[in-house]
Amino acid sequence: MQIKLNRIDDKYLFQCTNSSGQSILLDNTSLPDAKGVSPMESVLMAVAACSGIDIISILKKQRQQISSFSAEVDGERVSVDEAKPFKKISVKFFLTGDIEASKAKKAADLSFEKYCSVTKTFQPNVSIEYKIFVNNEEV
Amino acid sequence: MQIKLNRIDDKYLFQCTNSSGQSILLDNTSLPDAKGVSPMESVLMAVAACSGIDIISILKKQRQQISSFSAEVDGERVSVDEAKPFKKISVKFFLTGDIEASKAKKAADLSFEKYCSVTKTFQPNVSIEYKIFVNNEEV
C-alpha cells in the first residue's frame, strides 16, 4: 500500500493522495487558518471509519436496514518525551433503522476484536473503548 | 481531542469532521466507486504529515528555504487473525530548496525519535524507516 503527500502552500497544508487518485487535506491545526484536519485527528477518523466499514458490512449481510450511521471519537493523549501519543480512544457509534440491537453489538465486537486493521496497528499501546447506540438506546 | 463521522451515502462513504469544521472523506476502497481514501491509507498519510509538520517547522526555525516538500509512504501489512495491520512503514521525504542536507537529516531524526505523536502512537508495534532526499540526493 502506497500513498503520496505534497505540500501545497508555503506552510503545512498537505494534499495526500492514494493510488486511485483520491486525496485528503492534512494540516497543522495549531495555525488559525488551517484548511485540513490534523494528522492526529485523522488517526481517530481512521479508527471510526475502519470499524464503521466492518459494522455496516456485517449488518448488511444480516439484512439489517441502516437508516443512518454516525460516530463520535475521543482521543486521550499522554506526554511521552516531547510527543503526545494517544493512550486511550473512545468510540461511540449511533445507528438508526430497522436493526436488531444484539446484532449491532456483535458486529462492533467482531470489528474491534478481530477485523479492524487500524485498531490492530496500535493495540495494545492504545486502549480502545466503544459503545453502540441503536435508535438512541445503548445496547 | 474529538472528531465526528457521518455516513453520507448508502454504502461506506464517511465524512469525518474535526472540531473546527474541517473534514475529510474516508471510504471502503475495495469498492470500484470509492470517493474517499481508505482508513489504512489515511494512517500512512498521517505519519507523513505529522513528521512533515515537524521537519518543515524545524527547518523554518533554522531559516532554511524550502521550495518544495513531498513524501512517499509504503506500508507493509501482516495477517493477524482476520486483520491486516501495518508491520512496517517506510517513508521517503523529498525536499528541494536552499537547504543544508545535514539540517534536513537532523530534523527528520528529531521528528521520528522525539516529536511525532502519530508514530509514537504505534511504536514499537510498527517499525518505521525513513529516508531524506534534498535536491534529489539522499542525505
PDB file of C-alpha atoms in Angstrom:
ATOM      1  CA  MET A   1       0.000   0.000   0.000  1.00  0.00           C
ATOM      2  CA  GLN A   2       1.453   3.347  -1.029  1.00  0.00           C
ATOM      3  CA  ILE A   3       0.410   6.956  -0.607  1.00  0.00           C
ATOM      4  CA  LYS A   4       1.941  10.269  -1.668  1.00  0.00           C
ATOM      5  CA  LEU A   5       1.987  13.617   0.044  1.00  0.00           C
ATOM      6  CA  ASN A   6       2.532  17.059  -1.447  1.00  0.00           C
ATOM      7  CA  ARG A   7       2.876  20.342   0.368  1.00  0.00           C
ATOM      8  CA  ILE A   8       0.559  22.735  -1.484  1.00  0.00           C
ATOM      9  CA  ASP A   9       1.144  26.037   0.291  1.00  0.00           C
ATOM     10  CA  ASP A  10       4.142  27.684   1.967  1.00  0.00           C
ATOM     11  CA  LYS A  11       3.105  26.442   5.411  1.00  0.00           C
ATOM     12  CA  TYR A  12       1.875  22.958   6.357  1.00  0.00           C
ATOM     13  CA  LEU A  13      -1.023  22.152   4.050  1.00  0.00           C
ATOM     14  CA  PHE A  14      -0.554  18.675   2.604  1.00  0.00           C
ATOM     15  CA  GLN A  15      -2.531  17.028  -0.155  1.00  0.00           C
ATOM     16  CA  CYS A  16      -2.285  13.289   0.483  1.00  0.00           C
ATOM     17  CA  THR A  17      -3.240  11.010  -2.396  1.00  0.00           C
ATOM     18  CA  ASN A  18      -3.836   7.268  -2.688  1.00  0.00           C
ATOM     19  CA  SER A  19      -3.053   5.050  -5.675  1.00  0.00           C
ATOM     20  CA  SER A  20      -6.519   5.656  -7.187  1.00  0.00           C
ATOM     21  CA  GLY A  21      -6.092   9.424  -7.108  1.00  0.00           C
ATOM     22  CA  GLN A  22      -8.424  10.120  -4.161  1.00  0.00           C
ATOM     23  CA  SER A  23      -6.994  12.649  -1.742  1.00  0.00           C
ATOM     24  CA  ILE A  24      -7.463  14.314   1.627  1.00  0.00           C
ATOM     25  CA  LEU A  25      -6.031  17.528   3.092  1.00  0.00           C
ATOM     26  CA  LEU A  26      -3.984  17.370   6.294  1.00  0.00           C
ATOM     27  CA  ASP A  27      -2.676  20.487   8.002  1.00  0.00           C
ATOM     28  CA  ASN A  28      -1.140  21.934  11.137  1.00  0.00           C
ATOM     29  CA  THR A  29      -4.301  22.784  13.064  1.00  0.00           C
ATOM     30  CA  SER A  30      -2.396  24.801  15.651  1.00  0.00           C
ATOM     31  CA  LEU A  31      -2.473  27.556  12.997  1.00  0.00           C
ATOM     32  CA  PRO A  32      -5.719  29.571  12.885  1.00  0.00           C
ATOM     33  CA  ASP A  33      -6.143  29.280   9.112  1.00  0.00           C
ATOM     34  CA  ALA A  34      -5.698  25.516   8.821  1.00  0.00           C
ATOM     35  CA  LYS A  35      -7.510  24.114   5.791  1.00  0.00           C
ATOM     36  CA  GLY A  36      -7.239  20.422   6.620  1.00  0.00           C
ATOM     37  CA  VAL A  37      -7.572  18.161   9.623  1.00  0.00           C
ATOM     38  CA  SER A  38      -4.593  17.383  11.819  1.00  0.00           C
ATOM     39  CA  PRO A  39      -2.671  14.111  11.462  1.00  0.00           C
ATOM     40  CA  MET A  40      -3.728  13.046  14.970  1.00  0.00           C
ATOM     41  CA  GLU A  41      -7.382  13.833  14.210  1.00  0.00           C
ATOM     42  CA  SER A  42      -7.115  11.739  11.064  1.00  0.00           C
ATOM     43  CA  VAL A  43      -5.982   8.763  13.170  1.00  0.00           C
ATOM     44  CA  LEU A  44      -9.211   8.999  15.205  1.00  0.00           C
ATOM     45  CA  MET A  45     -11.162   9.271  11.949  1.00  0.00           C
ATOM     46  CA  ALA A  46      -9.404   6.163  10.630  1.00  0.00           C
ATOM     47  CA  VAL A  47     -10.436   4.181  13.713  1.00  0.00           C
ATOM     48  CA  ALA A  48     -14.109   5.112  13.352  1.00  0.00           C
ATOM     49  CA  ALA A  49     -14.189   4.573   9.588  1.00  0.00           C
ATOM     50  CA  CYS A  50     -12.340   1.253   9.710  1.00  0.00           C
ATOM     51  CA  SER A  51     -14.678  -0.118  12.305  1.00  0.00           C
ATOM     52  CA  GLY A  52     -17.659   1.563  10.617  1.00  0.00           C
ATOM     53  CA  ILE A  53     -16.936  -0.338   7.391  1.00  0.00           C
ATOM     54  CA  ASP A  54     -16.864  -3.602   9.373  1.00  0.00           C
ATOM     55  CA  ILE A  55     -20.073  -2.905  11.261  1.00  0.00           C
ATOM     56  CA  ILE A  56     -22.055  -1.789   8.202  1.00  0.00           C
ATOM     57  CA  SER A  57     -20.728  -4.687   6.159  1.00  0.00           C
ATOM     58  CA  ILE A  58     -21.669  -7.273   8.804  1.00  0.00           C
ATOM     59  CA  LEU A  59     -25.142  -5.779   9.332  1.00  0.00           C
ATOM     60  CA  LYS A  60     -25.771  -5.615   5.562  1.00  0.00           C
ATOM     61  CA  LYS A  61     -25.030  -9.343   5.276  1.00  0.00           C
ATOM     62  CA  GLN A  62     -27.604  -9.916   8.013  1.00  0.00           C
ATOM     63  CA  ARG A  63     -30.163  -7.857   6.056  1.00  0.00           C
ATOM     64  CA  GLN A  64     -30.445  -5.193   8.721  1.00  0.00           C
ATOM     65  CA  GLN A  65     -31.773  -1.835   7.437  1.00  0.00           C
ATOM     66  CA  ILE A  66     -29.462   1.007   8.445  1.00  0.00           C
ATOM     67  CA  SER A  67     -31.085   4.425   8.027  1.00  0.00           C
ATOM     68  CA  SER A  68     -28.234   6.434   9.496  1.00  0.00           C
ATOM     69  CA  PHE A  69     -24.778   5.745  10.845  1.00  0.00           C
ATOM     70  CA  SER A  70     -22.557   8.183  12.708  1.00  0.00           C
ATOM     71  CA  ALA A  71     -19.805   8.174  15.300  1.00  0.00           C
ATOM     72  CA  GLU A  72     -18.036  10.339  17.840  1.00  0.00           C
ATOM     73  CA  VAL A  73     -14.448   9.570  18.773  1.00  0.00           C
ATOM     74  CA  ASP A  74     -12.478  10.965  21.697  1.00  0.00           C
ATOM     75  CA  GLY A  75      -8.738  10.538  21.934  1.00  0.00           C
ATOM     76  CA  GLU A  76      -6.936  10.841  25.243  1.00  0.00           C
ATOM     77  CA  ARG A  77      -3.260  11.718  24.911  1.00  0.00           C
ATOM     78  CA  VAL A  78      -0.303  11.307  27.204  1.00  0.00           C
ATOM     79  CA  SER A  79       3.076  13.087  27.248  1.00  0.00           C
ATOM     80  CA  VAL A  80       5.958  10.827  26.198  1.00  0.00           C
ATOM     81  CA  ASP A  81       9.176  12.838  25.936  1.00  0.00           C
ATOM     82  CA  GLU A  82       8.296  15.649  23.528  1.00  0.00           C
ATOM     83  CA  ALA A  83       5.378  13.819  21.891  1.00  0.00           C
ATOM     84  CA  LYS A  84       1.739  13.336  22.891  1.00  0.00           C
ATOM     85  CA  PRO A  85       0.600   9.980  21.518  1.00  0.00           C
ATOM     86  CA  PHE A  86      -2.845   8.548  22.136  1.00  0.00           C
ATOM     87  CA  LYS A  87      -3.234   6.412  25.244  1.00  0.00           C
ATOM     88  CA  LYS A  88      -6.963   5.763  25.043  1.00  0.00           C
ATOM     89  CA  ILE A  89      -9.509   6.069  22.252  1.00  0.00           C
ATOM     90  CA  SER A  90     -13.252   6.029  22.983  1.00  0.00           C
ATOM     91  CA  VAL A  91     -15.712   5.494  20.159  1.00  0.00           C
ATOM     92  CA  LYS A  92     -19.488   5.902  20.217  1.00  0.00           C
ATOM     93  CA  PHE A  93     -21.475   4.592  17.261  1.00  0.00           C
ATOM     94  CA  PHE A  94     -25.007   5.802  16.599  1.00  0.00           C
ATOM     95  CA  LEU A  95     -27.199   3.736  14.305  1.00  0.00           C
ATOM     96  CA  THR A  96     -30.822   4.201  13.417  1.00  0.00           C
ATOM     97  CA  GLY A  97     -33.034   1.906  11.375  1.00  0.00           C
ATOM     98  CA  ASP A  98     -34.627  -1.495  11.491  1.00  0.00           C
ATOM     99  CA  ILE A  99     -31.704  -3.099  13.303  1.00  0.00           C
ATOM    100  CA  GLU A 100     -31.605  -5.806  15.968  1.00  0.00           C
ATOM    101  CA  ALA A 101     -29.641  -4.375  18.882  1.00  0.00           C
ATOM    102  CA  SER A 102     -27.817  -7.637  19.619  1.00  0.00           C
ATOM    103  CA  LYS A 103     -26.633  -7.874  16.008  1.00  0.00           C
ATOM    104  CA  ALA A 104     -25.222  -4.338  16.106  1.00  0.00           C
ATOM    105  CA  LYS A 105     -23.423  -5.086  19.364  1.00  0.00           C
ATOM    106  CA  LYS A 106     -21.988  -8.312  17.971  1.00  0.00           C
ATOM    107  CA  ALA A 107     -20.828  -6.566  14.780  1.00  0.00           C
ATOM    108  CA  ALA A 108     -18.909  -3.981  16.800  1.00  0.00           C
ATOM    109  CA  ASP A 109     -17.374  -6.692  18.987  1.00  0.00           C
ATOM    110  CA  LEU A 110     -16.206  -8.582  15.898  1.00  0.00           C
ATOM    111  CA  SER A 111     -14.710  -5.442  14.403  1.00  0.00           C
ATOM    112  CA  PHE A 112     -12.696  -4.437  17.444  1.00  0.00           C
ATOM    113  CA  GLU A 113     -11.701  -7.960  18.443  1.00  0.00           C
ATOM    114  CA  LYS A 114     -10.931  -9.354  15.004  1.00  0.00           C
ATOM    115  CA  TYR A 115     -11.281  -7.334  11.851  1.00  0.00           C
ATOM    116  CA  CYS A 116     -10.245  -3.701  12.235  1.00  0.00           C
ATOM    117  CA  SER A 117      -6.706  -3.354  10.901  1.00  0.00           C
ATOM    118  CA  VAL A 118      -6.341   0.247  12.084  1.00  0.00           C
ATOM    119  CA  THR A 119      -7.062  -0.696  15.689  1.00  0.00           C
ATOM    120  CA  LYS A 120      -4.792  -3.735  15.475  1.00  0.00           C
ATOM    121  CA  THR A 121      -1.969  -1.494  14.264  1.00  0.00           C
ATOM    122  CA  PHE A 122      -1.746   0.237  17.621  1.00  0.00           C
ATOM    123  CA  GLN A 123      -3.031  -2.298  20.104  1.00  0.00           C
ATOM    124  CA  PRO A 124      -2.049  -2.905  22.860  1.00  0.00           C
ATOM    125  CA  ASN A 125      -0.317   0.521  23.027  1.00  0.00           C
ATOM    126  CA  VAL A 126      -3.657   2.263  22.973  1.00  0.00           C
ATOM    127  CA  SER A 127      -6.720   1.055  24.833  1.00  0.00           C
ATOM    128  CA  ILE A 128      -9.941   1.201  22.856  1.00  0.00           C
ATOM    129  CA  GLU A 129     -13.403   1.625  24.366  1.00  0.00           C
ATOM    130  CA  TYR A 130     -16.589   1.537  22.333  1.00  0.00           C
ATOM    131  CA  LYS A 131     -20.306   1.928  22.842  1.00  0.00           C
ATOM    132  CA  ILE A 132     -23.125   1.264  20.406  1.00  0.00           C
ATOM    133  CA  PHE A 133     -26.408   3.134  20.340  1.00  0.00           C
ATOM    134  CA  VAL A 134     -29.284   1.788  18.237  1.00  0.00           C
ATOM    135  CA  ASN A 135     -32.227   4.120  17.793  1.00  0.00           C
ATOM    136  CA  ASN A 136     -30.900   6.237  20.687  1.00  0.00           C
ATOM    137  CA  GLU A 137     -30.557   3.364  23.175  1.00  0.00           C
ATOM    138  CA  GLU A 138     -27.223   1.981  24.262  1.00  0.00           C
ATOM    139  CA  VAL A 139     -27.007  -1.735  23.534  1.00  0.00           C
TER     140      VAL A 139
ATOM    141  CA  MET B   1      -9.446  15.730  21.003  1.00  0.00           C
ATOM    142  CA  GLN B   2     -12.746  14.804  19.385  1.00  0.00           C
ATOM    143  CA  ILE B   3     -13.880  14.027  15.856  1.00  0.00           C
ATOM    144  CA  LYS B   4     -17.227  13.095  14.326  1.00  0.00           C
ATOM    145  CA  LEU B   5     -18.061  10.787  11.482  1.00  0.00           C
ATOM    146  CA  ASN B   6     -21.171  10.686   9.305  1.00  0.00           C
ATOM    147  CA  ARG B   7     -22.081   8.150   6.686  1.00  0.00           C
ATOM    148  CA  ILE B   8     -23.170  10.196   3.676  1.00  0.00           C
ATOM    149  CA  ASP B   9     -24.271   7.554   1.177  1.00  0.00           C
ATOM    150  CA  ASP B  10     -25.899   4.120   1.463  1.00  0.00           C
ATOM    151  CA  LYS B  11     -22.533   2.333   1.337  1.00  0.00           C
ATOM    152  CA  TYR B  12     -19.333   3.237   3.182  1.00  0.00           C
ATOM    153  CA  LEU B  13     -18.610   6.882   2.393  1.00  0.00           C
ATOM    154  CA  PHE B  14     -17.842   8.735   5.611  1.00  0.00           C
ATOM    155  CA  GLN B  15     -17.443  12.464   6.104  1.00  0.00           C
ATOM    156  CA  CYS B  16     -15.142  12.875   9.102  1.00  0.00           C
ATOM    157  CA  THR B  17     -15.073  16.311  10.729  1.00  0.00           C
ATOM    158  CA  ASN B  18     -12.848  17.918  13.354  1.00  0.00           C
ATOM    159  CA  SER B  19     -13.877  20.460  15.981  1.00  0.00           C
ATOM    160  CA  SER B  20     -13.109  23.385  13.626  1.00  0.00           C
ATOM    161  CA  GLY B  21     -15.388  22.028  10.908  1.00  0.00           C
ATOM    162  CA  GLN B  22     -12.650  20.801   8.549  1.00  0.00           C
ATOM    163  CA  SER B  23     -13.397  17.392   7.086  1.00  0.00           C
ATOM    164  CA  ILE B  24     -12.016  14.536   5.030  1.00  0.00           C
ATOM    165  CA  LEU B  25     -13.731  11.689   3.160  1.00  0.00           C
ATOM    166  CA  LEU B  26     -12.909   8.100   4.071  1.00  0.00           C
ATOM    167  CA  ASP B  27     -14.356   5.161   2.167  1.00  0.00           C
ATOM    168  CA  ASN B  28     -14.153   1.440   1.516  1.00  0.00           C
ATOM    169  CA  THR B  29     -11.635   1.417  -1.330  1.00  0.00           C
ATOM    170  CA  SER B  30     -12.311  -2.232  -2.118  1.00  0.00           C
ATOM    171  CA  LEU B  31     -15.368  -0.883  -3.966  1.00  0.00           C
ATOM    172  CA  PRO B  32     -14.678   0.422  -7.501  1.00  0.00           C
ATOM    173  CA  ASP B  33     -16.546   3.707  -6.992  1.00  0.00           C
ATOM    174  CA  ALA B  34     -14.891   4.752  -3.720  1.00  0.00           C
ATOM    175  CA  LYS B  35     -14.887   8.527  -3.293  1.00  0.00           C
ATOM    176  CA  GLY B  36     -12.518   8.765  -0.343  1.00  0.00           C
ATOM    177  CA  VAL B  37      -9.262   7.226   0.814  1.00  0.00           C
ATOM    178  CA  SER B  38      -9.237   4.077   2.914  1.00  0.00           C
ATOM    179  CA  PRO B  39      -8.773   4.230   6.690  1.00  0.00           C
ATOM    180  CA  MET B  40      -5.460   2.353   6.403  1.00  0.00           C
ATOM    181  CA  GLU B  41      -4.232   4.736   3.692  1.00  0.00           C
ATOM    182  CA  SER B  42      -5.129   7.650   5.939  1.00  0.00           C
ATOM    183  CA  VAL B  43      -2.876   6.215   8.661  1.00  0.00           C
ATOM    184  CA  LEU B  44       0.086   6.325   6.249  1.00  0.00           C
ATOM    185  CA  MET B  45      -0.896   9.879   5.318  1.00  0.00           C
ATOM    186  CA  ALA B  46      -0.995  10.826   8.998  1.00  0.00           C
ATOM    187  CA  VAL B  47       2.551   9.525   9.518  1.00  0.00           C
ATOM    188  CA  ALA B  48       3.936  11.574   6.620  1.00  0.00           C
ATOM    189  CA  ALA B  49       2.017  14.723   7.520  1.00  0.00           C
ATOM    190  CA  CYS B  50       2.843  14.558  11.221  1.00  0.00           C
ATOM    191  CA  SER B  51       6.511  14.194  10.535  1.00  0.00           C
ATOM    192  CA  GLY B  52       6.293  16.682   7.657  1.00  0.00           C
ATOM    193  CA  ILE B  53       4.985  19.345  10.027  1.00  0.00           C
ATOM    194  CA  ASP B  54       7.933  18.662  12.362  1.00  0.00           C
ATOM    195  CA  ILE B  55      10.548  18.755   9.612  1.00  0.00           C
ATOM    196  CA  ILE B  56       9.244  21.937   7.974  1.00  0.00           C
ATOM    197  CA  SER B  57       8.836  23.624  11.349  1.00  0.00           C
ATOM    198  CA  ILE B  58      12.389  22.806  12.436  1.00  0.00           C
ATOM    199  CA  LEU B  59      13.901  23.881   9.100  1.00  0.00           C
ATOM    200  CA  LYS B  60      11.902  27.136   9.116  1.00  0.00           C
ATOM    201  CA  LYS B  61      13.353  27.987  12.524  1.00  0.00           C
ATOM    202  CA  GLN B  62      16.792  27.410  11.050  1.00  0.00           C
ATOM    203  CA  ARG B  63      15.966  29.760   8.175  1.00  0.00           C
ATOM    204  CA  GLN B  64      16.271  27.083   5.520  1.00  0.00           C
ATOM    205  CA  GLN B  65      14.424  27.900   2.273  1.00  0.00           C
ATOM    206  CA  ILE B  66      12.131  25.034   1.290  1.00  0.00           C
ATOM    207  CA  SER B  67      10.948  25.306  -2.323  1.00  0.00           C
ATOM    208  CA  SER B  68       9.073  22.003  -2.378  1.00  0.00           C
ATOM    209  CA  PHE B  69       8.254  19.232   0.050  1.00  0.00           C
ATOM    210  CA  SER B  70       6.746  15.863  -0.794  1.00  0.00           C
ATOM    211  CA  ALA B  71       6.725  12.309   0.517  1.00  0.00           C
ATOM    212  CA  GLU B  72       6.028   8.737  -0.484  1.00  0.00           C
ATOM    213  CA  VAL B  73       4.953   6.238   2.148  1.00  0.00           C
ATOM    214  CA  ASP B  74       4.798   2.469   1.822  1.00  0.00           C
ATOM    215  CA  GLY B  75       3.009   0.346   4.382  1.00  0.00           C
ATOM    216  CA  GLU B  76       3.787  -3.336   4.769  1.00  0.00           C
ATOM    217  CA  ARG B  77       0.994  -5.351   6.340  1.00  0.00           C
ATOM    218  CA  VAL B  78       0.887  -8.674   8.125  1.00  0.00           C
ATOM    219  CA  SER B  79      -2.009 -11.061   8.751  1.00  0.00           C
ATOM    220  CA  VAL B  80      -3.074 -11.181  12.407  1.00  0.00           C
ATOM    221  CA  ASP B  81      -6.192 -13.335  12.792  1.00  0.00           C
ATOM    222  CA  GLU B  82      -8.679 -11.722  10.395  1.00  0.00           C
ATOM    223  CA  ALA B  83      -6.984  -8.310  10.320  1.00  0.00           C
ATOM    224  CA  LYS B  84      -4.013  -6.970   8.367  1.00  0.00           C
ATOM    225  CA  PRO B  85      -2.329  -4.307  10.499  1.00  0.00           C
ATOM    226  CA  PHE B  86       0.839  -2.492   9.462  1.00  0.00           C
ATOM    227  CA  LYS B  87       4.094  -4.132  10.469  1.00  0.00           C
ATOM    228  CA  LYS B  88       6.486  -1.734   8.769  1.00  0.00           C
ATOM    229  CA  ILE B  89       6.111   1.778   7.384  1.00  0.00           C
ATOM    230  CA  SER B  90       8.742   3.268   5.050  1.00  0.00           C
ATOM    231  CA  VAL B  91       8.755   6.996   4.397  1.00  0.00           C
ATOM    232  CA  LYS B  92      10.756   8.902   1.800  1.00  0.00           C
ATOM    233  CA  PHE B  93      10.842  12.694   2.041  1.00  0.00           C
ATOM    234  CA  PHE B  94      11.809  14.811  -0.944  1.00  0.00           C
ATOM    235  CA  LEU B  95      12.851  18.409  -0.314  1.00  0.00           C
ATOM    236  CA  THR B  96      14.155  20.979  -2.731  1.00  0.00           C
ATOM    237  CA  GLY B  97      15.457  24.444  -1.988  1.00  0.00           C
ATOM    238  CA  ASP B  98      18.320  26.188  -0.273  1.00  0.00           C
ATOM    239  CA  ILE B  99      18.615  23.607   2.492  1.00  0.00           C
ATOM    240  CA  GLU B 100      21.653  22.219   4.300  1.00  0.00           C
ATOM    241  CA  ALA B 101      21.481  18.441   3.945  1.00  0.00           C
ATOM    242  CA  SER B 102      22.658  17.770   7.497  1.00  0.00           C
ATOM    243  CA  LYS B 103      19.933  20.036   8.908  1.00  0.00           C
ATOM    244  CA  ALA B 104      17.234  18.183   6.969  1.00  0.00           C
ATOM    245  CA  LYS B 105      18.559  14.839   8.181  1.00  0.00           C
ATOM    246  CA  LYS B 106      18.663  16.055  11.775  1.00  0.00           C
ATOM    247  CA  ALA B 107      15.106  17.436  11.555  1.00  0.00           C
ATOM    248  CA  ALA B 108      13.798  14.056  10.393  1.00  0.00           C
ATOM    249  CA  ASP B 109      15.716  12.262  13.133  1.00  0.00           C
ATOM    250  CA  LEU B 110      14.227  14.573  15.757  1.00  0.00           C
ATOM    251  CA  SER B 111      10.730  14.046  14.398  1.00  0.00           C
ATOM    252  CA  PHE B 112      10.840  10.262  14.401  1.00  0.00           C
ATOM    253  CA  GLU B 113      12.807   9.920  17.619  1.00  0.00           C
ATOM    254  CA  LYS B 114      11.066  12.597  19.672  1.00  0.00           C
ATOM    255  CA  TYR B 115       8.247  14.699  18.306  1.00  0.00           C
ATOM    256  CA  CYS B 116       5.891  12.807  16.012  1.00  0.00           C
ATOM    257  CA  SER B 117       2.843  11.816  18.059  1.00  0.00           C
ATOM    258  CA  VAL B 118       1.363   9.669  15.280  1.00  0.00           C
ATOM    259  CA  THR B 119       4.465   7.498  15.092  1.00  0.00           C
ATOM    260  CA  LYS B 120       4.707   7.261  18.880  1.00  0.00           C
ATOM    261  CA  THR B 121       1.104   6.044  18.986  1.00  0.00           C
ATOM    262  CA  PHE B 122       2.035   2.797  17.294  1.00  0.00           C
ATOM    263  CA  GLN B 123       5.677   2.262  18.153  1.00  0.00           C
ATOM    264  CA  PRO B 124       7.089  -0.272  18.844  1.00  0.00           C
ATOM    265  CA  ASN B 125       4.321  -2.325  17.174  1.00  0.00           C
ATOM    266  CA  VAL B 126       5.265  -0.932  13.799  1.00  0.00           C
ATOM    267  CA  SER B 127       8.824  -0.380  12.649  1.00  0.00           C
ATOM    268  CA  ILE B 128       9.412   2.915  10.877  1.00  0.00           C
ATOM    269  CA  GLU B 129      12.086   3.505   8.241  1.00  0.00           C
ATOM    270  CA  TYR B 130      12.761   6.876   6.679  1.00  0.00           C
ATOM    271  CA  LYS B 131      14.995   8.416   4.058  1.00  0.00           C
ATOM    272  CA  ILE B 132      15.526  12.067   3.221  1.00  0.00           C
ATOM    273  CA  PHE B 133      16.353  13.406  -0.217  1.00  0.00           C
ATOM    274  CA  VAL B 134      17.498  17.023  -0.584  1.00  0.00           C
ATOM    275  CA  ASN B 135      17.654  18.327  -4.147  1.00  0.00           C
ATOM    276  CA  ASN B 136      17.471  14.716  -5.411  1.00  0.00           C
ATOM    277  CA  GLU B 137      20.334  13.390  -3.289  1.00  0.00           C
ATOM    278  CA  GLU B 138      19.821  11.090  -0.349  1.00  0.00           C
ATOM    279  CA  VAL B 139      21.281  12.591   2.828  1.00  0.00           C
TER     280      VAL B 139
END
